[in-house]
PDB file of C-alpha atoms in Angstrom:
ATOM      1  CA  MET T 239      86.459 138.996 122.882  1.00 36.00           C
ATOM      2  CA  GLN T 240      86.011 137.312 119.412  1.00 38.00           C
ATOM      3  CA  SER T 241      83.397 135.221 120.787  1.00 40.00           C
ATOM      4  CA  SER T 242      81.507 137.784 122.457  1.00 39.00           C
ATOM      5  CA  LYS T 243      81.418 139.957 119.287  1.00 38.00           C
ATOM      6  CA  ALA T 244      80.446 136.760 117.157  1.00 37.00           C
ATOM      7  CA  THR T 245      77.585 136.282 119.733  1.00 36.00           C
ATOM      8  CA  TYR T 246      76.524 140.077 119.724  1.00 32.00           C
ATOM      9  CA  GLU T 247      76.390 140.135 115.729  1.00 35.00           C
ATOM     10  CA  GLY T 248      74.524 137.010 115.766  1.00 37.00           C
ATOM     11  CA  THR T 249      71.930 138.444 118.214  1.00 35.00           C
ATOM     12  CA  VAL T 250      71.446 141.819 116.154  1.00 37.00           C
ATOM     13  CA  GLY T 251      71.228 139.523 112.859  1.00 41.00           C
ATOM     14  CA  VAL T 252      68.484 137.617 114.306  1.00 44.00           C
ATOM     15  CA  GLY T 253      66.745 140.695 115.731  1.00 64.00           C
ATOM     16  CA  LEU T 254      66.781 142.278 112.321  1.00 68.00           C
ATOM     17  CA  SER T 255      65.703 139.304 110.574  1.00 79.00           C
ATOM     18  CA  SER T 256      62.870 138.910 113.048  1.00 80.00           C
ATOM     19  CA  HIS T 257      61.842 142.590 112.653  1.00 81.00           C
ATOM     20  CA  LEU T 258      61.907 142.441 108.925  1.00 88.00           C
ATOM     21  CA  ARG T 259      59.482 139.124 109.154  1.00 90.00           C
ATOM     22  CA  ALA T 260      57.202 140.957 111.356  1.00 90.00           C
ATOM     23  CA  TYR T 261      56.777 143.824 108.965  1.00 93.00           C
ATOM     24  CA  VAL T 262      56.099 141.554 106.479  1.00 92.00           C
ATOM     25  CA  ALA T 263      53.384 139.845 108.507  1.00 93.00           C
ATOM     26  CA  LEU T 264      51.737 143.336 109.228  1.00 95.00           C
ATOM     27  CA  VAL T 265      51.432 144.023 105.426  1.00 94.00           C
ATOM     28  CA  LYS T 266      49.716 140.540 104.881  1.00 94.00           C
ATOM     29  CA  PRO T 267      51.415 140.447 101.543  1.00 92.00           C
ATOM     30  CA  ARG T 268      49.047 137.629 100.052  1.00 92.00           C
ATOM     31  CA  LEU T 269      45.848 139.489 100.802  1.00 91.00           C
ATOM     32  CA  THR T 270      47.495 142.750  99.704  1.00 93.00           C
ATOM     33  CA  LEU T 271      48.609 141.453  96.454  1.00 93.00           C
ATOM     34  CA  LEU T 272      45.090 140.092  95.586  1.00 92.00           C
ATOM     35  CA  VAL T 273      43.885 143.921  96.543  1.00 94.00           C
ATOM     36  CA  VAL T 274      46.595 145.144  94.166  1.00 96.00           C
ATOM     37  CA  PHE T 275      45.471 142.732  91.416  1.00 96.00           C
ATOM     38  CA  SER T 276      41.658 144.175  91.532  1.00 96.00           C
ATOM     39  CA  ALA T 277      43.173 147.384  91.375  1.00 97.00           C
ATOM     40  CA  ILE T 278      45.106 146.446  88.168  1.00 96.00           C
ATOM     41  CA  PHE T 279      42.069 144.695  86.781  1.00 97.00           C
ATOM     42  CA  GLY T 280      40.219 148.074  87.239  1.00 96.00           C
ATOM     43  CA  TYR T 281      42.791 149.901  85.337  1.00 96.00           C
ATOM     44  CA  MET T 282      43.074 147.654  82.502  1.00 95.00           C
ATOM     45  CA  MET T 283      39.329 147.589  81.999  1.00 96.00           C
ATOM     46  CA  ALA T 284      39.278 151.074  81.712  1.00 95.00           C
ATOM     47  CA  PRO T 285      38.095 152.150  78.069  1.00 92.00           C
ATOM     48  CA  ASN T 286      41.070 154.414  77.253  1.00 88.00           C
ATOM     49  CA  VAL T 287      43.594 151.562  78.379  1.00 88.00           C
ATOM     50  CA  ALA T 288      44.725 149.558  75.087  1.00 77.00           C
ATOM     51  CA  GLY T 289      47.487 147.793  76.487  1.00 79.00           C
ATOM     52  CA  PHE T 290      50.428 147.015  79.225  1.00 82.00           C
ATOM     53  CA  ASP T 291      52.335 149.582  80.355  1.00 87.00           C
ATOM     54  CA  LEU T 292      54.580 147.924  82.777  1.00 91.00           C
ATOM     55  CA  LEU T 293      55.938 151.078  84.667  1.00 93.00           C
ATOM     56  CA  THR T 294      52.421 152.763  85.001  1.00 94.00           C
ATOM     57  CA  ILE T 295      51.137 148.979  86.342  1.00 95.00           C
ATOM     58  CA  LEU T 296      54.180 149.105  88.754  1.00 96.00           C
ATOM     59  CA  ALA T 297      53.217 152.538  90.249  1.00 97.00           C
ATOM     60  CA  LEU T 298      49.697 151.590  90.742  1.00 97.00           C
ATOM     61  CA  GLY T 299      50.749 148.253  92.223  1.00 97.00           C
ATOM     62  CA  LEU T 300      53.108 149.828  94.465  1.00 97.00           C
ATOM     63  CA  GLY T 301      50.693 152.664  95.482  1.00 97.00           C
ATOM     64  CA  GLY T 302      47.965 150.058  96.241  1.00 97.00           C
ATOM     65  CA  PHE T 303      50.451 147.920  98.070  1.00 97.00           C
ATOM     66  CA  LEU T 304      51.523 150.472 100.570  1.00 97.00           C
ATOM     67  CA  ILE T 305      47.940 151.719 101.456  1.00 97.00           C
ATOM     68  CA  THR T 306      46.511 148.071 101.909  1.00 97.00           C
ATOM     69  CA  GLY T 307      49.725 147.296 103.721  1.00 96.00           C
ATOM     70  CA  ALA T 308      48.880 150.437 106.046  1.00 97.00           C
ATOM     71  CA  SER T 309      45.352 149.185 106.710  1.00 97.00           C
ATOM     72  CA  ASN T 310      46.354 145.929 107.546  1.00 97.00           C
ATOM     73  CA  THR T 311      48.919 147.010 109.801  1.00 97.00           C
ATOM     74  CA  LEU T 312      46.554 149.553 111.621  1.00 97.00           C
ATOM     75  CA  ASN T 313      43.990 146.672 111.952  1.00 97.00           C
ATOM     76  CA  GLN T 314      46.785 144.616 113.740  1.00 96.00           C
ATOM     77  CA  VAL T 315      47.545 147.552 116.096  1.00 96.00           C
ATOM     78  CA  ILE T 316      43.751 148.106 116.725  1.00 96.00           C
ATOM     79  CA  GLU T 317      42.862 144.251 117.312  1.00 95.00           C
ATOM     80  CA  ALA T 318      46.302 143.234 119.182  1.00 94.00           C
ATOM     81  CA  GLU T 319      44.530 142.422 122.383  1.00 93.00           C
ATOM     82  CA  HIS T 320      41.719 140.606 120.552  1.00 94.00           C
ATOM     83  CA  ASP T 321      44.012 138.369 118.207  1.00 93.00           C
ATOM     84  CA  LYS T 322      45.939 136.954 121.211  1.00 92.00           C
ATOM     85  CA  LEU T 323      42.320 135.194 122.025  1.00 93.00           C
ATOM     86  CA  MET T 324      42.132 133.545 118.616  1.00 93.00           C
ATOM     87  CA  THR T 325      44.410 130.420 117.603  1.00 92.00           C
ATOM     88  CA  ARG T 326      44.688 131.825 113.821  1.00 90.00           C
ATOM     89  CA  THR T 327      46.111 135.022 114.872  1.00 92.00           C
ATOM     90  CA  GLN T 328      47.764 134.244 118.098  1.00 92.00           C
ATOM     91  CA  ASN T 329      51.331 134.450 116.496  1.00 92.00           C
ATOM     92  CA  ARG T 330      50.879 137.808 114.942  1.00 93.00           C
ATOM     93  CA  PRO T 331      53.846 140.339 115.399  1.00 93.00           C
ATOM     94  CA  MET T 332      51.654 142.642 117.578  1.00 93.00           C
ATOM     95  CA  VAL T 333      50.538 139.890 119.953  1.00 93.00           C
ATOM     96  CA  LYS T 334      54.162 138.491 120.203  1.00 91.00           C
ATOM     97  CA  LYS T 335      55.563 142.158 120.663  1.00 91.00           C
ATOM     98  CA  VAL T 336      58.091 141.736 118.346  1.00 91.00           C
ATOM     99  CA  ILE T 337      57.160 145.311 116.984  1.00 91.00           C
ATOM    100  CA  SER T 338      55.983 148.284 119.520  1.00 93.00           C
ATOM    101  CA  PRO T 339      52.518 149.709 118.743  1.00 94.00           C
ATOM    102  CA  LEU T 340      54.564 153.051 118.045  1.00 95.00           C
ATOM    103  CA  GLU T 341      56.681 151.264 115.510  1.00 94.00           C
ATOM    104  CA  ALA T 342      53.602 149.583 113.802  1.00 95.00           C
ATOM    105  CA  VAL T 343      51.766 153.144 113.663  1.00 97.00           C
ATOM    106  CA  ILE T 344      54.779 154.975 112.306  1.00 97.00           C
ATOM    107  CA  PHE T 345      55.320 152.257 109.684  1.00 97.00           C
ATOM    108  CA  ALA T 346      51.628 152.130 108.752  1.00 97.00           C
ATOM    109  CA  MET T 347      51.637 156.436 108.410  1.00 97.00           C
ATOM    110  CA  VAL T 348      55.068 156.261 106.270  1.00 97.00           C
ATOM    111  CA  CYS T 349      53.057 153.381 104.156  1.00 97.00           C
ATOM    112  CA  ALA T 350      49.809 155.443 103.953  1.00 98.00           C
ATOM    113  CA  ILE T 351      51.501 158.738 103.133  1.00 98.00           C
ATOM    114  CA  GLY T 352      54.015 157.168 100.403  1.00 97.00           C
ATOM    115  CA  GLY T 353      51.288 155.223  98.831  1.00 97.00           C
ATOM    116  CA  VAL T 354      48.490 158.040  98.798  1.00 97.00           C
ATOM    117  CA  SER T 355      51.106 160.500  97.449  1.00 97.00           C
ATOM    118  CA  LEU T 356      52.231 157.909  94.642  1.00 97.00           C
ATOM    119  CA  LEU T 357      48.522 157.626  93.667  1.00 97.00           C
ATOM    120  CA  GLY T 358      48.026 161.341  93.726  1.00 97.00           C
ATOM    121  CA  PHE T 359      51.413 162.191  92.010  1.00 96.00           C
ATOM    122  CA  MET T 360      51.139 159.574  89.240  1.00 96.00           C
ATOM    123  CA  PHE T 361      47.212 159.271  88.805  1.00 96.00           C
ATOM    124  CA  GLY T 362      45.317 162.217  90.140  1.00 95.00           C
ATOM    125  CA  LEU T 363      43.232 163.410  92.859  1.00 96.00           C
ATOM    126  CA  VAL T 364      40.325 160.853  92.529  1.00 97.00           C
ATOM    127  CA  ALA T 365      42.522 157.873  92.879  1.00 97.00           C
ATOM    128  CA  ALA T 366      44.297 159.289  95.849  1.00 97.00           C
ATOM    129  CA  LEU T 367      41.031 159.932  97.676  1.00 97.00           C
ATOM    130  CA  LEU T 368      39.603 156.483  97.104  1.00 98.00           C
ATOM    131  CA  GLY T 369      42.745 155.191  98.399  1.00 97.00           C
ATOM    132  CA  ILE T 370      42.159 157.411 101.469  1.00 97.00           C
ATOM    133  CA  ILE T 371      38.597 156.351 101.984  1.00 97.00           C
ATOM    134  CA  ALA T 372      39.535 152.823 101.680  1.00 97.00           C
ATOM    135  CA  LEU T 373      42.280 153.076 104.416  1.00 97.00           C
ATOM    136  CA  LEU T 374      39.916 155.139 106.831  1.00 97.00           C
ATOM    137  CA  LEU T 375      36.923 152.782 106.252  1.00 97.00           C
ATOM    138  CA  TYR T 376      38.897 149.508 106.708  1.00 97.00           C
ATOM    139  CA  ALA T 377      40.923 150.612 109.760  1.00 96.00           C
ATOM    140  CA  PHE T 378      38.948 153.047 111.751  1.00 97.00           C
ATOM    141  CA  VAL T 379      35.200 151.888 111.062  1.00 97.00           C
ATOM    142  CA  TYR T 380      35.166 148.306 109.935  1.00 97.00           C
ATOM    143  CA  THR T 381      37.942 147.024 112.300  1.00 96.00           C
ATOM    144  CA  PRO T 382      36.241 148.403 115.481  1.00 95.00           C
ATOM    145  CA  LEU T 383      32.962 147.384 114.413  1.00 96.00           C
ATOM    146  CA  LYS T 384      33.477 144.035 114.159  1.00 94.00           C
ATOM    147  CA  ARG T 385      33.031 143.436 117.938  1.00 93.00           C
ATOM    148  CA  ILE T 386      29.803 145.491 118.262  1.00 94.00           C
ATOM    149  CA  HIS T 387      27.502 144.245 115.182  1.00 93.00           C
ATOM    150  CA  SER T 388      27.566 142.234 112.253  1.00 92.00           C
ATOM    151  CA  VAL T 389      26.870 144.975 110.093  1.00 95.00           C
ATOM    152  CA  ALA T 390      30.731 145.426 109.968  1.00 95.00           C
ATOM    153  CA  VAL T 391      30.829 143.179 106.903  1.00 95.00           C
ATOM    154  CA  LEU T 392      28.759 145.525 105.247  1.00 96.00           C
ATOM    155  CA  VAL T 393      30.857 148.206 106.116  1.00 96.00           C
ATOM    156  CA  GLY T 394      33.799 146.250 105.209  1.00 96.00           C
ATOM    157  CA  ALA T 395      32.540 145.299 101.734  1.00 96.00           C
ATOM    158  CA  PHE T 396      32.911 148.981 100.578  1.00 97.00           C
ATOM    159  CA  PRO T 397      36.926 149.474 101.236  1.00 96.00           C
ATOM    160  CA  GLY T 398      36.950 145.619  99.591  1.00 96.00           C
ATOM    161  CA  ALA T 399      35.247 146.921  96.453  1.00 97.00           C
ATOM    162  CA  LEU T 400      37.209 150.007  96.247  1.00 97.00           C
ATOM    163  CA  PRO T 401      40.398 148.643  94.353  1.00 97.00           C
ATOM    164  CA  PRO T 402      38.598 148.142  90.827  1.00 97.00           C
ATOM    165  CA  LEU T 403      37.227 151.970  91.450  1.00 97.00           C
ATOM    166  CA  ILE T 404      40.949 153.071  92.000  1.00 97.00           C
ATOM    167  CA  GLY T 405      42.052 151.550  89.324  1.00 97.00           C
ATOM    168  CA  TRP T 406      39.673 152.804  86.824  1.00 97.00           C
ATOM    169  CA  ALA T 407      40.152 156.291  88.540  1.00 97.00           C
ATOM    170  CA  ALA T 408      43.946 155.886  87.717  1.00 96.00           C
ATOM    171  CA  ALA T 409      43.071 155.113  84.277  1.00 96.00           C
ATOM    172  CA  THR T 410      40.331 157.839  83.617  1.00 95.00           C
ATOM    173  CA  GLY T 411      40.667 160.317  86.288  1.00 94.00           C
ATOM    174  CA  SER T 412      37.164 159.853  87.173  1.00 93.00           C
ATOM    175  CA  LEU T 413      34.184 157.299  87.700  1.00 94.00           C
ATOM    176  CA  GLY T 414      31.454 156.548  85.643  1.00 91.00           C
ATOM    177  CA  THR T 415      28.445 153.839  85.309  1.00 95.00           C
ATOM    178  CA  ASN T 416      30.982 151.262  84.130  1.00 96.00           C
ATOM    179  CA  ALA T 417      33.240 151.745  87.103  1.00 96.00           C
ATOM    180  CA  TRP T 418      30.435 151.199  89.519  1.00 97.00           C
ATOM    181  CA  ILE T 419      29.499 147.874  87.717  1.00 97.00           C
ATOM    182  CA  LEU T 420      32.901 146.525  88.376  1.00 97.00           C
ATOM    183  CA  PHE T 421      32.406 147.750  91.946  1.00 97.00           C
ATOM    184  CA  LEU T 422      29.412 145.911  92.282  1.00 97.00           C
ATOM    185  CA  ILE T 423      30.456 142.685  91.457  1.00 97.00           C
ATOM    186  CA  GLN T 424      33.418 142.670  93.935  1.00 97.00           C
ATOM    187  CA  PHE T 425      30.798 144.284  96.473  1.00 97.00           C
ATOM    188  CA  LEU T 426      28.256 141.236  96.207  1.00 97.00           C
ATOM    189  CA  TRP T 427      31.209 138.979  95.892  1.00 97.00           C
ATOM    190  CA  GLN T 428      32.440 139.697  99.489  1.00 96.00           C
ATOM    191  CA  PHE T 429      29.303 138.619 101.545  1.00 97.00           C
ATOM    192  CA  PRO T 430      29.704 134.821 100.631  1.00 97.00           C
ATOM    193  CA  HIS T 431      33.242 135.330 100.913  1.00 96.00           C
ATOM    194  CA  PHE T 432      33.439 136.555 104.231  1.00 96.00           C
ATOM    195  CA  TRP T 433      30.601 134.782 105.662  1.00 97.00           C
ATOM    196  CA  ALA T 434      31.851 131.762 104.663  1.00 97.00           C
ATOM    197  CA  ILE T 435      35.334 132.408 106.361  1.00 96.00           C
ATOM    198  CA  ALA T 436      33.310 133.233 109.274  1.00 96.00           C
ATOM    199  CA  TRP T 437      31.577 130.154 109.318  1.00 97.00           C
ATOM    200  CA  VAL T 438      34.626 127.977 109.555  1.00 96.00           C
ATOM    201  CA  LEU T 439      36.230 130.150 112.051  1.00 95.00           C
ATOM    202  CA  GLU T 440      33.163 130.848 114.129  1.00 94.00           C
ATOM    203  CA  GLU T 441      34.596 129.452 117.429  1.00 93.00           C
ATOM    204  CA  ASP T 442      37.706 131.629 116.856  1.00 92.00           C
ATOM    205  CA  TYR T 443      35.797 134.844 116.210  1.00 94.00           C
ATOM    206  CA  ARG T 444      33.659 134.315 119.431  1.00 92.00           C
ATOM    207  CA  LYS T 445      36.638 134.012 121.507  1.00 91.00           C
ATOM    208  CA  ALA T 446      37.740 137.442 120.486  1.00 91.00           C
ATOM    209  CA  GLY T 447      34.114 138.913 120.561  1.00 92.00           C
ATOM    210  CA  PHE T 448      33.922 139.411 116.694  1.00 93.00           C
ATOM    211  CA  LYS T 449      30.549 139.538 115.437  1.00 92.00           C
ATOM    212  CA  MET T 450      30.908 138.323 111.901  1.00 93.00           C
ATOM    213  CA  LEU T 451      27.891 136.219 110.854  1.00 94.00           C
ATOM    214  CA  PRO T 452      24.464 137.590 109.850  1.00 91.00           C
ATOM    215  CA  SER T 453      22.692 135.988 112.839  1.00 86.00           C
ATOM    216  CA  ASP T 454      23.466 135.650 116.367  1.00 84.00           C
ATOM    217  CA  ALA T 455      22.587 132.049 115.957  1.00 85.00           C
ATOM    218  CA  GLY T 456      25.909 131.650 114.295  1.00 87.00           C
ATOM    219  CA  ARG T 457      25.922 128.609 112.055  1.00 94.00           C
ATOM    220  CA  SER T 458      22.252 128.625 111.623  1.00 94.00           C
ATOM    221  CA  GLY T 459      19.644 128.099 108.469  1.00 94.00           C
ATOM    222  CA  PHE T 460      19.193 131.761 108.545  1.00 95.00           C
ATOM    223  CA  THR T 461      22.795 132.486 107.823  1.00 95.00           C
ATOM    224  CA  ALA T 462      23.152 129.886 105.009  1.00 96.00           C
ATOM    225  CA  ALA T 463      20.123 131.164 103.530  1.00 97.00           C
ATOM    226  CA  ILE T 464      21.428 134.660 103.395  1.00 96.00           C
ATOM    227  CA  ILE T 465      24.786 133.436 101.931  1.00 97.00           C
ATOM    228  CA  LEU T 466      22.868 131.638  99.213  1.00 97.00           C
ATOM    229  CA  VAL T 467      20.750 135.030  98.372  1.00 97.00           C
ATOM    230  CA  TYR T 468      24.120 136.846  97.717  1.00 97.00           C
ATOM    231  CA  THR T 469      25.662 133.842  95.515  1.00 97.00           C
ATOM    232  CA  ILE T 470      22.356 134.000  93.820  1.00 97.00           C
ATOM    233  CA  LEU T 471      22.625 137.637  93.146  1.00 96.00           C
ATOM    234  CA  LEU T 472      25.943 137.319  91.487  1.00 96.00           C
ATOM    235  CA  VAL T 473      24.096 135.248  88.498  1.00 96.00           C
ATOM    236  CA  PRO T 474      22.071 138.116  87.032  1.00 95.00           C
ATOM    237  CA  VAL T 475      24.947 140.457  87.369  1.00 95.00           C
ATOM    238  CA  CYS T 476      26.696 138.533  84.549  1.00 93.00           C
ATOM    239  CA  VAL T 477      24.615 140.493  82.111  1.00 95.00           C
ATOM    240  CA  LEU T 478      25.588 144.025  83.192  1.00 96.00           C
ATOM    241  CA  PRO T 479      29.354 144.216  81.664  1.00 95.00           C
ATOM    242  CA  TYR T 480      27.690 142.972  78.321  1.00 94.00           C
ATOM    243  CA  ALA T 481      24.550 145.260  78.604  1.00 95.00           C
ATOM    244  CA  PHE T 482      26.854 148.467  79.074  1.00 95.00           C
ATOM    245  CA  ASP T 483      29.301 147.207  76.361  1.00 92.00           C
ATOM    246  CA  ILE T 484      32.312 146.664  78.724  1.00 93.00           C
ATOM    247  CA  THR T 485      32.867 143.050  77.647  1.00 94.00           C
ATOM    248  CA  GLY T 486      31.132 140.518  75.488  1.00 93.00           C
ATOM    249  CA  LEU T 487      29.649 137.025  75.783  1.00 94.00           C
ATOM    250  CA  LEU T 488      32.683 135.363  77.127  1.00 95.00           C
ATOM    251  CA  THR T 489      32.416 137.230  80.179  1.00 95.00           C
ATOM    252  CA  VAL T 490      28.291 136.511  80.390  1.00 95.00           C
ATOM    253  CA  THR T 491      29.333 132.773  79.836  1.00 96.00           C
ATOM    254  CA  VAL T 492      32.141 132.777  82.554  1.00 96.00           C
ATOM    255  CA  MET T 493      30.208 134.898  84.948  1.00 96.00           C
ATOM    256  CA  GLY T 494      27.159 132.975  84.466  1.00 96.00           C
ATOM    257  CA  ILE T 495      28.865 129.263  85.087  1.00 97.00           C
ATOM    258  CA  ALA T 496      30.773 130.480  88.005  1.00 97.00           C
ATOM    259  CA  GLY T 497      27.658 132.275  89.534  1.00 96.00           C
ATOM    260  CA  VAL T 498      25.866 129.127  89.106  1.00 97.00           C
ATOM    261  CA  LEU T 499      28.361 127.022  90.647  1.00 97.00           C
ATOM    262  CA  PHE T 500      28.849 129.073  93.519  1.00 97.00           C
ATOM    263  CA  SER T 501      25.313 129.329  94.223  1.00 97.00           C
ATOM    264  CA  LEU T 502      25.295 125.665  94.247  1.00 97.00           C
ATOM    265  CA  GLN T 503      28.029 125.319  96.963  1.00 98.00           C
ATOM    266  CA  ALA T 504      25.669 127.767  98.867  1.00 98.00           C
ATOM    267  CA  VAL T 505      22.877 125.409  98.491  1.00 98.00           C
ATOM    268  CA  VAL T 506      24.748 122.541  99.748  1.00 98.00           C
ATOM    269  CA  LEU T 507      25.992 124.746 102.829  1.00 97.00           C
ATOM    270  CA  LEU T 508      22.313 125.537 103.472  1.00 97.00           C
ATOM    271  CA  LYS T 509      21.341 121.589 103.369  1.00 97.00           C
ATOM    272  CA  GLN T 510      24.323 120.413 105.451  1.00 97.00           C
ATOM    273  CA  ARG T 511      25.028 123.525 107.529  1.00 96.00           C
ATOM    274  CA  THR T 512      28.867 122.242 108.226  1.00 96.00           C
ATOM    275  CA  VAL T 513      31.981 123.407 108.586  1.00 96.00           C
ATOM    276  CA  LYS T 514      32.918 121.148 105.537  1.00 97.00           C
ATOM    277  CA  ALA T 515      30.349 122.692 103.274  1.00 97.00           C
ATOM    278  CA  ALA T 516      31.604 126.417 104.353  1.00 97.00           C
ATOM    279  CA  SER T 517      35.012 125.547 103.661  1.00 97.00           C
ATOM    280  CA  ARG T 518      34.158 124.516 100.067  1.00 97.00           C
ATOM    281  CA  LEU T 519      32.288 127.506  99.682  1.00 97.00           C
ATOM    282  CA  MET T 520      35.197 129.581 101.200  1.00 97.00           C
ATOM    283  CA  PHE T 521      37.809 128.253  98.322  1.00 96.00           C
ATOM    284  CA  GLY T 522      34.988 128.443  95.873  1.00 96.00           C
ATOM    285  CA  SER T 523      34.917 132.200  96.386  1.00 96.00           C
ATOM    286  CA  PHE T 524      38.750 132.259  96.432  1.00 95.00           C
ATOM    287  CA  ILE T 525      38.542 130.769  92.815  1.00 95.00           C
ATOM    288  CA  TYR T 526      35.195 133.034  91.527  1.00 97.00           C
ATOM    289  CA  LEU T 527      36.851 136.613  91.552  1.00 96.00           C
ATOM    290  CA  PRO T 528      40.048 136.105  89.985  1.00 95.00           C
ATOM    291  CA  VAL T 529      38.070 133.912  87.296  1.00 96.00           C
ATOM    292  CA  VAL T 530      35.699 136.196  86.329  1.00 96.00           C
ATOM    293  CA  GLN T 531      38.268 139.190  86.595  1.00 96.00           C
ATOM    294  CA  ILE T 532      40.708 137.292  84.136  1.00 96.00           C
ATOM    295  CA  ALA T 533      37.723 136.461  81.743  1.00 96.00           C
ATOM    296  CA  MET T 534      36.704 140.094  81.576  1.00 96.00           C
ATOM    297  CA  LEU T 535      40.251 141.124  80.456  1.00 95.00           C
ATOM    298  CA  ILE T 536      40.698 138.381  78.158  1.00 95.00           C
ATOM    299  CA  ASP T 537      37.177 139.525  76.781  1.00 93.00           C
ATOM    300  CA  LYS T 538      38.315 143.169  76.464  1.00 90.00           C
ATOM    301  CA  PHE T 539      41.678 142.595  74.743  1.00 88.00           C
TER     302      PHE T 539
END
């Protein structure tokens, strides 16, 4: 009897642990934390924010985390049958059936309602509405569109660039020109970011029928040229925060240098058209955005 009881308790423990890990995987915590950082960045850049209020930041971070986690969960529910076709996603909890679709949807709804309610209660209607828009666009427009047309990247860039707006709205209760400049920087950055990832993972995406690169030819000169155009666009944008008195010359300098280096990586991709060059551009994109945002924060304070 003691042996049976011990075995049963061990099985339950393993099951619970497996479920908890699965829920964490559904949320995609690393990606979600990057989104949360962008929202906090937008909040801190607002003109009426003069310091770091821990409770306010935690509330904004939690609200953003819950909404983003809900979006990521719904994405995995919708794409479960396609994720099992790709090497990089074949171990996700929905593919392995660790969690049922109903469980995942309920989890996503709880997260979404909790996140939107927190933003609405703490920061007002505008921030909450932006959170809802981001979730709906990502889960129900961008996600299914990925298998239909490469315009999905354009659609996905909108919810991807909303976190700074959400943070700004949380601080001010409204949106203005300066908030949209923060949006524009993150919006433009996403194209070389996503296309570099899609170049590296093209074979995997094709297995699942995802159309992520801007050309049906895939890893082509046209695709590399379009990527270069968007990296170049990030260079002149560096003057906007200074021109609109959001930040000073430090931001112009850092954004300018980062934009030029990012563009040079895109030039290499255009010349070589290799996965290695795309991988370097991808990691360059991971560095570009946080460096620029941190520079802007330092410049403001």
